[in-house]
PDB file of C-alpha atoms in Angstrom:
ATOM      1  CA  MET A  83     -30.224  47.615 -26.147  1.00 49.00           C
ATOM      2  CA  GLU A  84     -26.448  47.583 -25.634  1.00 51.00           C
ATOM      3  CA  PRO A  85     -24.469  45.625 -28.288  1.00 49.00           C
ATOM      4  CA  SER A  86     -23.040  43.256 -25.670  1.00 55.00           C
ATOM      5  CA  VAL A  87     -26.518  42.489 -24.325  1.00 48.00           C
ATOM      6  CA  ALA A  88     -27.850  41.854 -27.841  1.00 50.00           C
ATOM      7  CA  ALA A  89     -24.956  39.507 -28.603  1.00 51.00           C
ATOM      8  CA  ASP A  90     -25.556  37.607 -25.349  1.00 53.00           C
ATOM      9  CA  SER A  91     -29.268  37.258 -26.163  1.00 55.00           C
ATOM     10  CA  ALA A  92     -28.487  35.900 -29.609  1.00 54.00           C
ATOM     11  CA  ALA A  93     -25.998  33.416 -28.146  1.00 56.00           C
ATOM     12  CA  ILE A  94     -28.551  32.227 -25.571  1.00 53.00           C
ATOM     13  CA  ALA A  95     -31.213  31.827 -28.281  1.00 55.00           C
ATOM     14  CA  ALA A  96     -28.854  29.834 -30.498  1.00 55.00           C
ATOM     15  CA  ALA A  97     -27.817  27.624 -27.570  1.00 56.00           C
ATOM     16  CA  SER A  98     -31.440  27.022 -26.656  1.00 62.00           C
ATOM     17  CA  PHE A  99     -32.328  25.980 -30.198  1.00 60.00           C
ATOM     18  CA  SER A 100     -29.339  23.638 -30.368  1.00 63.00           C
ATOM     19  CA  GLN A 101     -30.766  21.679 -27.434  1.00 71.00           C
ATOM     20  CA  LEU A 102     -34.023  20.918 -29.240  1.00 67.00           C
ATOM     21  CA  ASP A 103     -34.469  17.704 -31.204  1.00 68.00           C
ATOM     22  CA  SER A 104     -35.638  17.631 -34.823  1.00 62.00           C
ATOM     23  CA  ASP A 105     -39.257  16.769 -33.921  1.00 66.00           C
ATOM     24  CA  THR A 106     -39.512  19.789 -31.642  1.00 73.00           C
ATOM     25  CA  LEU A 107     -37.980  22.026 -34.301  1.00 68.00           C
ATOM     26  CA  ALA A 108     -40.444  20.701 -36.842  1.00 66.00           C
ATOM     27  CA  HIS A 109     -43.263  21.534 -34.447  1.00 72.00           C
ATOM     28  CA  VAL A 110     -41.913  25.072 -33.958  1.00 74.00           C
ATOM     29  CA  ALA A 111     -41.551  25.561 -37.711  1.00 70.00           C
ATOM     30  CA  SER A 112     -45.134  24.400 -38.319  1.00 71.00           C
ATOM     31  CA  PHE A 113     -46.308  27.729 -36.848  1.00 78.00           C
ATOM     32  CA  LEU A 114     -44.158  29.721 -39.281  1.00 72.00           C
ATOM     33  CA  SER A 115     -44.632  30.590 -42.921  1.00 72.00           C
ATOM     34  CA  SER A 116     -42.219  29.281 -45.545  1.00 65.00           C
ATOM     35  CA  SER A 117     -40.603  32.720 -45.893  1.00 67.00           C
ATOM     36  CA  GLU A 118     -40.045  32.898 -42.101  1.00 73.00           C
ATOM     37  CA  VAL A 119     -38.414  29.460 -42.027  1.00 68.00           C
ATOM     38  CA  LEU A 120     -36.128  30.442 -44.906  1.00 69.00           C
ATOM     39  CA  ALA A 121     -35.288  33.677 -43.069  1.00 72.00           C
ATOM     40  CA  LEU A 122     -34.220  31.670 -39.991  1.00 69.00           C
ATOM     41  CA  ASP A 123     -32.226  29.409 -42.262  1.00 68.00           C
ATOM     42  CA  SER A 124     -30.275  32.467 -43.467  1.00 67.00           C
ATOM     43  CA  VAL A 125     -29.325  33.878 -40.031  1.00 70.00           C
ATOM     44  CA  CYS A 126     -26.115  31.910 -39.572  1.00 71.00           C
ATOM     45  CA  ARG A 127     -24.517  28.570 -40.371  1.00 69.00           C
ATOM     46  CA  GLU A 128     -25.690  26.983 -37.113  1.00 67.00           C
ATOM     47  CA  TRP A 129     -29.302  28.044 -37.631  1.00 66.00           C
ATOM     48  CA  SER A 130     -29.076  26.902 -41.220  1.00 66.00           C
ATOM     49  CA  SER A 131     -28.269  23.387 -39.998  1.00 64.00           C
ATOM     50  CA  LEU A 132     -31.211  23.580 -37.585  1.00 63.00           C
ATOM     51  CA  PHE A 133     -33.795  24.971 -39.988  1.00 62.00           C
ATOM     52  CA  ARG A 134     -32.786  23.481 -43.303  1.00 59.00           C
ATOM     53  CA  PRO A 135     -35.945  22.485 -45.223  1.00 53.00           C
ATOM     54  CA  PRO A 136     -35.168  18.732 -45.500  1.00 47.00           C
ATOM     55  CA  GLN A 137     -34.907  18.432 -41.705  1.00 43.00           C
ATOM     56  CA  LEU A 138     -38.244  20.204 -41.302  1.00 42.00           C
ATOM     57  CA  ALA A 139     -39.919  18.342 -44.160  1.00 43.00           C
ATOM     58  CA  LEU A 140     -40.661  21.688 -45.786  1.00 47.00           C
ATOM     59  CA  HIS A 141     -42.556  21.186 -49.045  1.00 53.00           C
ATOM     60  CA  ILE A 142     -42.421  24.240 -51.299  1.00 59.00           C
ATOM     61  CA  THR A 143     -44.016  23.833 -54.722  1.00 61.00           C
ATOM     62  CA  ARG A 144     -44.706  27.429 -55.802  1.00 66.00           C
ATOM     63  CA  VAL A 145     -42.171  30.260 -56.122  1.00 66.00           C
ATOM     64  CA  SER A 146     -42.372  33.664 -57.791  1.00 71.00           C
ATOM     65  CA  LEU A 147     -39.245  35.540 -58.832  1.00 68.00           C
ATOM     66  CA  HIS A 148     -41.246  38.393 -60.342  1.00 66.00           C
ATOM     67  CA  GLY A 149     -38.876  41.194 -61.319  1.00 63.00           C
ATOM     68  CA  THR A 150     -35.956  39.606 -59.473  1.00 63.00           C
ATOM     69  CA  PRO A 151     -32.423  39.846 -60.934  1.00 68.00           C
ATOM     70  CA  LEU A 152     -31.854  36.184 -61.710  1.00 80.00           C
ATOM     71  CA  GLY A 153     -28.095  35.626 -61.682  1.00 67.00           C
ATOM     72  CA  GLY A 154     -27.459  32.557 -59.561  1.00 77.00           C
ATOM     73  CA  ALA A 155     -30.936  32.587 -58.019  1.00 81.00           C
ATOM     74  CA  LEU A 156     -32.258  29.889 -60.355  1.00 85.00           C
ATOM     75  CA  ARG A 157     -29.505  27.399 -59.534  1.00 84.00           C
ATOM     76  CA  ALA A 158     -29.721  28.185 -55.802  1.00 78.00           C
ATOM     77  CA  PHE A 159     -33.460  27.585 -55.747  1.00 79.00           C
ATOM     78  CA  SER A 160     -33.124  24.350 -57.690  1.00 82.00           C
ATOM     79  CA  ARG A 161     -30.669  22.982 -55.127  1.00 79.00           C
ATOM     80  CA  ARG A 162     -32.930  23.923 -52.240  1.00 76.00           C
ATOM     81  CA  ILE A 163     -36.268  23.024 -53.875  1.00 80.00           C
ATOM     82  CA  PRO A 164     -35.570  20.292 -56.451  1.00 79.00           C
ATOM     83  CA  THR A 165     -39.245  19.261 -56.790  1.00 83.00           C
ATOM     84  CA  LEU A 166     -40.606  22.728 -57.601  1.00 87.00           C
ATOM     85  CA  SER A 167     -43.702  22.406 -59.780  1.00 90.00           C
ATOM     86  CA  THR A 168     -44.774  26.037 -60.308  1.00 91.00           C
ATOM     87  CA  LEU A 169     -42.416  28.878 -61.201  1.00 90.00           C
ATOM     88  CA  SER A 170     -43.133  32.476 -62.193  1.00 89.00           C
ATOM     89  CA  LEU A 171     -40.429  34.571 -63.847  1.00 89.00           C
ATOM     90  CA  ARG A 172     -42.939  37.165 -65.045  1.00 90.00           C
ATOM     91  CA  GLY A 173     -41.261  40.412 -66.024  1.00 87.00           C
ATOM     92  CA  SER A 174     -37.743  39.103 -65.377  1.00 86.00           C
ATOM     93  CA  ASP A 175     -34.796  39.575 -67.749  1.00 87.00           C
ATOM     94  CA  VAL A 176     -34.631  35.910 -68.732  1.00 90.00           C
ATOM     95  CA  ASP A 177     -32.100  35.240 -71.491  1.00 90.00           C
ATOM     96  CA  GLY A 178     -30.657  32.176 -73.209  1.00 92.00           C
ATOM     97  CA  ARG A 179     -28.385  31.292 -70.282  1.00 91.00           C
ATOM     98  CA  ASP A 180     -31.282  31.431 -67.836  1.00 92.00           C
ATOM     99  CA  VAL A 181     -33.379  29.201 -70.089  1.00 94.00           C
ATOM    100  CA  ARG A 182     -30.521  26.672 -70.149  1.00 93.00           C
ATOM    101  CA  VAL A 183     -30.416  26.617 -66.332  1.00 91.00           C
ATOM    102  CA  LEU A 184     -34.207  26.370 -66.216  1.00 92.00           C
ATOM    103  CA  CYS A 185     -34.194  23.344 -68.497  1.00 94.00           C
ATOM    104  CA  GLU A 186     -31.339  21.631 -66.643  1.00 92.00           C
ATOM    105  CA  CYS A 187     -32.453  22.207 -63.047  1.00 91.00           C
ATOM    106  CA  TYR A 188     -36.258  22.346 -63.000  1.00 92.00           C
ATOM    107  CA  ARG A 189     -37.334  19.023 -64.441  1.00 92.00           C
ATOM    108  CA  CYS A 190     -40.498  18.776 -62.275  1.00 91.00           C
ATOM    109  CA  LEU A 191     -42.197  21.955 -63.483  1.00 94.00           C
ATOM    110  CA  THR A 192     -45.812  21.669 -64.586  1.00 95.00           C
ATOM    111  CA  GLU A 193     -46.641  25.414 -64.580  1.00 95.00           C
ATOM    112  CA  LEU A 194     -44.333  28.117 -65.921  1.00 96.00           C
ATOM    113  CA  ASP A 195     -44.975  31.845 -66.325  1.00 95.00           C
ATOM    114  CA  LEU A 196     -42.586  33.748 -68.606  1.00 96.00           C
ATOM    115  CA  SER A 197     -44.924  36.636 -69.399  1.00 95.00           C
ATOM    116  CA  GLY A 198     -43.173  39.876 -70.300  1.00 93.00           C
ATOM    117  CA  CYS A 199     -39.771  38.239 -70.769  1.00 93.00           C
ATOM    118  CA  ASP A 200     -38.873  40.285 -73.842  1.00 91.00           C
ATOM    119  CA  ALA A 201     -35.649  38.467 -74.679  1.00 93.00           C
ATOM    120  CA  LEU A 202     -37.342  35.112 -75.269  1.00 96.00           C
ATOM    121  CA  GLN A 203     -37.143  33.855 -78.842  1.00 96.00           C
ATOM    122  CA  ASP A 204     -38.299  30.795 -80.762  1.00 97.00           C
ATOM    123  CA  VAL A 205     -35.113  28.857 -80.006  1.00 97.00           C
ATOM    124  CA  HIS A 206     -35.650  29.325 -76.267  1.00 97.00           C
ATOM    125  CA  VAL A 207     -39.267  28.189 -76.405  1.00 97.00           C
ATOM    126  CA  ALA A 208     -38.226  25.128 -78.403  1.00 97.00           C
ATOM    127  CA  ARG A 209     -35.613  24.269 -75.754  1.00 97.00           C
ATOM    128  CA  ILE A 210     -38.216  24.586 -72.992  1.00 97.00           C
ATOM    129  CA  GLY A 211     -40.559  22.249 -74.839  1.00 97.00           C
ATOM    130  CA  ALA A 212     -37.890  19.603 -75.335  1.00 97.00           C
ATOM    131  CA  ALA A 213     -36.732  19.733 -71.694  1.00 97.00           C
ATOM    132  CA  LEU A 214     -40.128  20.057 -69.981  1.00 97.00           C
ATOM    133  CA  PRO A 215     -42.630  17.933 -71.920  1.00 96.00           C
ATOM    134  CA  GLN A 216     -44.771  17.518 -68.783  1.00 96.00           C
ATOM    135  CA  LEU A 217     -45.802  21.206 -68.704  1.00 97.00           C
ATOM    136  CA  GLN A 218     -49.534  21.695 -68.197  1.00 97.00           C
ATOM    137  CA  LYS A 219     -49.714  25.494 -68.085  1.00 97.00           C
ATOM    138  CA  LEU A 220     -47.464  27.943 -69.909  1.00 98.00           C
ATOM    139  CA  CYS A 221     -47.726  31.743 -70.047  1.00 98.00           C
ATOM    140  CA  LEU A 222     -45.816  33.587 -72.774  1.00 98.00           C
ATOM    141  CA  ASN A 223     -47.868  36.790 -72.803  1.00 97.00           C
ATOM    142  CA  GLY A 224     -45.994  39.703 -74.316  1.00 96.00           C
ATOM    143  CA  CYS A 225     -43.113  37.629 -75.698  1.00 96.00           C
ATOM    144  CA  ARG A 226     -43.273  39.357 -79.067  1.00 95.00           C
ATOM    145  CA  ASP A 227     -40.418  37.412 -80.677  1.00 96.00           C
ATOM    146  CA  VAL A 228     -42.159  34.066 -80.180  1.00 97.00           C
ATOM    147  CA  SER A 229     -43.661  33.137 -83.555  1.00 97.00           C
ATOM    148  CA  ASP A 230     -45.395  30.267 -85.331  1.00 97.00           C
ATOM    149  CA  ALA A 231     -42.096  28.375 -85.599  1.00 97.00           C
ATOM    150  CA  GLY A 232     -41.479  28.526 -81.849  1.00 97.00           C
ATOM    151  CA  LEU A 233     -45.033  27.440 -81.086  1.00 97.00           C
ATOM    152  CA  ALA A 234     -44.735  24.435 -83.405  1.00 97.00           C
ATOM    153  CA  ALA A 235     -41.414  23.408 -81.830  1.00 97.00           C
ATOM    154  CA  LEU A 236     -42.904  23.745 -78.332  1.00 97.00           C
ATOM    155  CA  LEU A 237     -45.972  21.647 -79.104  1.00 96.00           C
ATOM    156  CA  ALA A 238     -43.917  18.933 -80.751  1.00 95.00           C
ATOM    157  CA  HIS A 239     -43.011  17.889 -77.196  1.00 96.00           C
ATOM    158  CA  CYS A 240     -45.515  19.476 -74.746  1.00 96.00           C
ATOM    159  CA  ARG A 241     -48.612  17.375 -75.411  1.00 94.00           C
ATOM    160  CA  ALA A 242     -50.145  17.738 -71.913  1.00 95.00           C
ATOM    161  CA  LEU A 243     -50.767  21.509 -71.991  1.00 97.00           C
ATOM    162  CA  HIS A 244     -54.272  22.431 -70.882  1.00 96.00           C
ATOM    163  CA  SER A 245     -53.674  26.192 -70.561  1.00 97.00           C
ATOM    164  CA  LEU A 246     -51.623  28.259 -73.015  1.00 98.00           C
ATOM    165  CA  GLU A 247     -51.313  32.070 -72.968  1.00 98.00           C
ATOM    166  CA  LEU A 248     -49.850  33.670 -76.098  1.00 97.00           C
ATOM    167  CA  SER A 249     -51.228  37.204 -76.025  1.00 96.00           C
ATOM    168  CA  TRP A 250     -49.239  39.690 -78.124  1.00 96.00           C
ATOM    169  CA  CYS A 251     -46.990  36.965 -79.518  1.00 97.00           C
ATOM    170  CA  ASP A 252     -46.194  36.865 -83.253  1.00 96.00           C
ATOM    171  CA  ILE A 253     -48.782  34.163 -84.003  1.00 97.00           C
ATOM    172  CA  SER A 254     -50.745  33.846 -87.262  1.00 96.00           C
ATOM    173  CA  ASP A 255     -53.315  31.418 -88.660  1.00 96.00           C
ATOM    174  CA  ALA A 256     -50.469  29.121 -89.706  1.00 95.00           C
ATOM    175  CA  GLY A 257     -49.342  28.842 -86.094  1.00 95.00           C
ATOM    176  CA  LEU A 258     -52.800  27.753 -84.941  1.00 94.00           C
ATOM    177  CA  VAL A 259     -52.486  24.594 -87.022  1.00 93.00           C
ATOM    178  CA  SER A 260     -49.876  23.236 -84.590  1.00 93.00           C
ATOM    179  CA  LEU A 261     -52.405  23.456 -81.724  1.00 93.00           C
ATOM    180  CA  ALA A 262     -53.995  20.311 -83.131  1.00 89.00           C
ATOM    181  CA  ALA A 263     -51.180  18.448 -81.329  1.00 91.00           C
ATOM    182  CA  ILE A 264     -52.804  19.298 -77.973  1.00 94.00           C
ATOM    183  CA  ALA A 265     -56.440  19.242 -79.093  1.00 92.00           C
ATOM    184  CA  THR A 266     -57.353  16.560 -76.552  1.00 91.00           C
ATOM    185  CA  SER A 267     -55.920  18.471 -73.566  1.00 95.00           C
ATOM    186  CA  LEU A 268     -56.244  22.203 -74.355  1.00 96.00           C
ATOM    187  CA  THR A 269     -59.064  23.876 -72.394  1.00 95.00           C
ATOM    188  CA  ALA A 270     -57.892  27.503 -72.031  1.00 96.00           C
ATOM    189  CA  LEU A 271     -56.229  29.673 -74.676  1.00 96.00           C
ATOM    190  CA  ASP A 272     -55.310  33.373 -74.745  1.00 97.00           C
ATOM    191  CA  LEU A 273     -54.545  34.859 -78.171  1.00 96.00           C
ATOM    192  CA  SER A 274     -55.321  38.493 -77.339  1.00 95.00           C
ATOM    193  CA  GLY A 275     -53.429  41.004 -79.442  1.00 94.00           C
ATOM    194  CA  CYS A 276     -52.337  38.493 -82.089  1.00 95.00           C
ATOM    195  CA  ALA A 277     -53.209  40.868 -84.919  1.00 93.00           C
ATOM    196  CA  MET A 278     -52.471  38.441 -87.779  1.00 95.00           C
ATOM    197  CA  LEU A 279     -55.242  36.027 -86.806  1.00 95.00           C
ATOM    198  CA  THR A 280     -58.317  35.889 -89.037  1.00 93.00           C
ATOM    199  CA  ASP A 281     -61.790  34.372 -88.937  1.00 91.00           C
ATOM    200  CA  ARG A 282     -60.621  31.447 -91.065  1.00 92.00           C
ATOM    201  CA  GLY A 283     -57.817  30.496 -88.666  1.00 93.00           C
ATOM    202  CA  VAL A 284     -59.906  30.812 -85.498  1.00 92.00           C
ATOM    203  CA  ALA A 285     -62.790  28.834 -87.012  1.00 90.00           C
ATOM    204  CA  ALA A 286     -60.365  26.038 -87.915  1.00 91.00           C
ATOM    205  CA  LEU A 287     -58.993  26.170 -84.355  1.00 92.00           C
ATOM    206  CA  MET A 288     -62.491  25.723 -82.925  1.00 88.00           C
ATOM    207  CA  ARG A 289     -63.019  22.642 -85.055  1.00 88.00           C
ATOM    208  CA  ARG A 290     -59.680  21.108 -84.067  1.00 89.00           C
ATOM    209  CA  CYS A 291     -59.949  21.812 -80.310  1.00 90.00           C
ATOM    210  CA  PRO A 292     -63.433  20.763 -79.166  1.00 87.00           C
ATOM    211  CA  ARG A 293     -62.462  20.769 -75.470  1.00 91.00           C
ATOM    212  CA  LEU A 294     -61.805  24.528 -75.336  1.00 92.00           C
ATOM    213  CA  ALA A 295     -63.739  26.072 -72.441  1.00 92.00           C
ATOM    214  CA  SER A 296     -62.080  29.510 -72.462  1.00 92.00           C
ATOM    215  CA  ILE A 297     -60.654  31.599 -75.288  1.00 93.00           C
ATOM    216  CA  HIS A 298     -59.542  35.235 -75.341  1.00 93.00           C
ATOM    217  CA  LEU A 299     -59.318  37.069 -78.661  1.00 92.00           C
ATOM    218  CA  GLU A 300     -59.440  40.686 -77.537  1.00 91.00           C
ATOM    219  CA  GLY A 301     -57.487  42.981 -79.830  1.00 90.00           C
ATOM    220  CA  CYS A 302     -57.535  40.534 -82.767  1.00 91.00           C
ATOM    221  CA  ARG A 303     -58.727  43.103 -85.310  1.00 88.00           C
ATOM    222  CA  GLU A 304     -59.444  40.653 -88.117  1.00 89.00           C
ATOM    223  CA  VAL A 305     -61.563  38.305 -85.989  1.00 88.00           C
ATOM    224  CA  SER A 306     -65.354  38.649 -85.785  1.00 83.00           C
ATOM    225  CA  GLY A 307     -68.337  36.622 -84.637  1.00 76.00           C
ATOM    226  CA  TRP A 308     -68.150  34.582 -87.838  1.00 80.00           C
ATOM    227  CA  ALA A 309     -65.043  32.844 -86.498  1.00 80.00           C
ATOM    228  CA  LEU A 310     -67.124  31.195 -83.781  1.00 75.00           C
ATOM    229  CA  ALA A 311     -69.719  29.599 -86.034  1.00 73.00           C
ATOM    230  CA  THR A 312     -68.344  26.169 -85.082  1.00 71.00           C
ATOM    231  CA  VAL A 313     -68.080  26.962 -81.376  1.00 74.00           C
ATOM    232  CA  SER A 314     -68.015  23.981 -79.039  1.00 71.00           C
ATOM    233  CA  PRO A 315     -70.800  23.491 -76.452  1.00 78.00           C
ATOM    234  CA  ARG A 316     -67.988  23.296 -73.868  1.00 79.00           C
ATOM    235  CA  LEU A 317     -67.037  26.955 -74.347  1.00 84.00           C
ATOM    236  CA  ARG A 318     -67.870  28.907 -71.183  1.00 83.00           C
ATOM    237  CA  GLU A 319     -65.702  32.031 -71.423  1.00 83.00           C
ATOM    238  CA  LEU A 320     -65.108  34.280 -74.395  1.00 81.00           C
ATOM    239  CA  THR A 321     -63.409  37.635 -74.882  1.00 82.00           C
ATOM    240  CA  LEU A 322     -63.889  39.023 -78.388  1.00 73.00           C
ATOM    241  CA  ARG A 323     -63.713  42.718 -79.202  1.00 61.00           C
ATOM    242  CA  CYS A 324     -64.725  43.447 -82.767  1.00 49.00           C
ATOM    243  CA  GLU A 325     -66.808  46.157 -84.352  1.00 42.00           C
ATOM    244  CA  GLN A 326     -68.568  48.645 -82.122  1.00 36.00           C
ATOM    245  CA  ARG A 327     -71.865  48.098 -83.948  1.00 32.00           C
ATOM    246  CA  ALA A 328     -72.648  45.195 -81.621  1.00 34.00           C
ATOM    247  CA  VAL A 329     -75.890  43.401 -82.413  1.00 31.00           C
ATOM    248  CA  ARG A 330     -76.048  41.759 -78.991  1.00 35.00           C
ATOM    249  CA  SER A 331     -74.016  42.207 -75.882  1.00 35.00           C
ATOM    250  CA  CYS A 332     -73.572  40.459 -72.566  1.00 37.00           C
ATOM    251  CA  ARG A 333     -74.549  43.777 -70.998  1.00 38.00           C
ATOM    252  CA  ASP A 334     -78.113  43.522 -72.375  1.00 42.00           C
ATOM    253  CA  PRO A 335     -79.275  40.018 -71.408  1.00 43.00           C
ATOM    254  CA  PRO A 336     -82.857  38.804 -71.837  1.00 44.00           C
ATOM    255  CA  GLU A 337     -84.934  39.302 -68.694  1.00 47.00           C
ATOM    256  CA  GLY A 338     -81.892  40.024 -66.536  1.00 44.00           C
ATOM    257  CA  ARG A 339     -80.177  36.691 -67.179  1.00 46.00           C
ATOM    258  CA  PRO A 340     -76.878  36.150 -69.078  1.00 45.00           C
ATOM    259  CA  TRP A 341     -77.091  35.547 -72.797  1.00 45.00           C
ATOM    260  CA  PRO A 342     -76.409  31.907 -73.705  1.00 48.00           C
ATOM    261  CA  LEU A 343     -73.264  31.973 -75.807  1.00 49.00           C
ATOM    262  CA  ARG A 344     -74.904  30.310 -78.807  1.00 48.00           C
ATOM    263  CA  GLU A 345     -77.721  32.900 -78.787  1.00 49.00           C
ATOM    264  CA  LEU A 346     -75.067  35.603 -78.934  1.00 49.00           C
ATOM    265  CA  LEU A 347     -73.552  34.002 -82.006  1.00 50.00           C
ATOM    266  CA  GLU A 348     -76.709  33.107 -83.910  1.00 47.00           C
ATOM    267  CA  GLY A 349     -78.696  35.915 -85.510  1.00 43.00           C
ATOM    268  CA  PRO A 350     -81.355  35.966 -88.225  1.00 39.00           C
ATOM    269  CA  SER A 351     -78.677  35.773 -90.902  1.00 43.00           C
ATOM    270  CA  GLY A 352     -75.997  33.784 -89.115  1.00 43.00           C
ATOM    271  CA  PRO A 353     -73.391  34.685 -86.516  1.00 43.00           C
ATOM    272  CA  ALA A 354     -73.596  38.305 -85.429  1.00 41.00           C
ATOM    273  CA  PRO A 355     -70.754  40.801 -84.993  1.00 41.00           C
ATOM    274  CA  LEU A 356     -69.878  40.941 -81.290  1.00 41.00           C
ATOM    275  CA  TRP A 357     -68.427  43.469 -78.908  1.00 37.00           C
ATOM    276  CA  PRO A 358     -68.635  41.703 -75.520  1.00 38.00           C
ATOM    277  CA  PRO A 359     -65.960  42.227 -72.880  1.00 38.00           C
ATOM    278  CA  ARG A 360     -66.689  38.809 -71.416  1.00 37.00           C
ATOM    279  CA  CYS A 361     -69.365  36.260 -72.318  1.00 40.00           C
ATOM    280  CA  ARG A 362     -70.401  33.383 -70.118  1.00 37.00           C
ATOM    281  CA  ASN A 363     -72.711  30.550 -71.025  1.00 36.00           C
TER     282      ASN A 363
END
């Protein structure tokens, strides 16, 4: 297509859109995905005024910036989507300045994924807790500089968390004590790779958090089946990799049915060593 013809076509399309009222535009946009509407919004200033999200009642609640260079993206998104409730920054190079923007501009967040953000430290996690006490799900997997102190500071404010992922963080038995602050809400917990955890700390956690339905302890070398002696009847999902001399395994269920979790834990002389990849009750 000749450049002049293409320019004329674009001008005709823009003129045609400008003659449509907001209800018609909203109807047109209802057939498009959110990314397509935002793409139209970015074509030119005139189309931006036609397809801006408020005019089309566009409700975006979930955004992923996985691996995206942040820069001014966080502030730009907050201006366009002020009621965002779910945000993933997994694998991004989040630093202290980004955390400050996050805390200032995203006050409606209930789910936040910061997995693999290596620069995060205790001070940043504490700031997130103070600014976003309404968080219900938080993922900090692989944030190796987040320790017991950061966890305690976070939970001093975030009392509504029902899902917390801390795999490969610097968490010990002492850090588990602070989880008592969310004992009434916590239902899912991932502590995989937290090598300093022991049977004593995990057993105390089970007693303090009776609502736990899912817990992952894979890679916790000092944790065995003994830690789950006080397991709650609510527990439905367990990952625990211990010694290879497994007494019972989910792979060898009685009569082709899954092992009940309590049967897995109770042997002739008490809780048995386990090596299940995933146990379901």
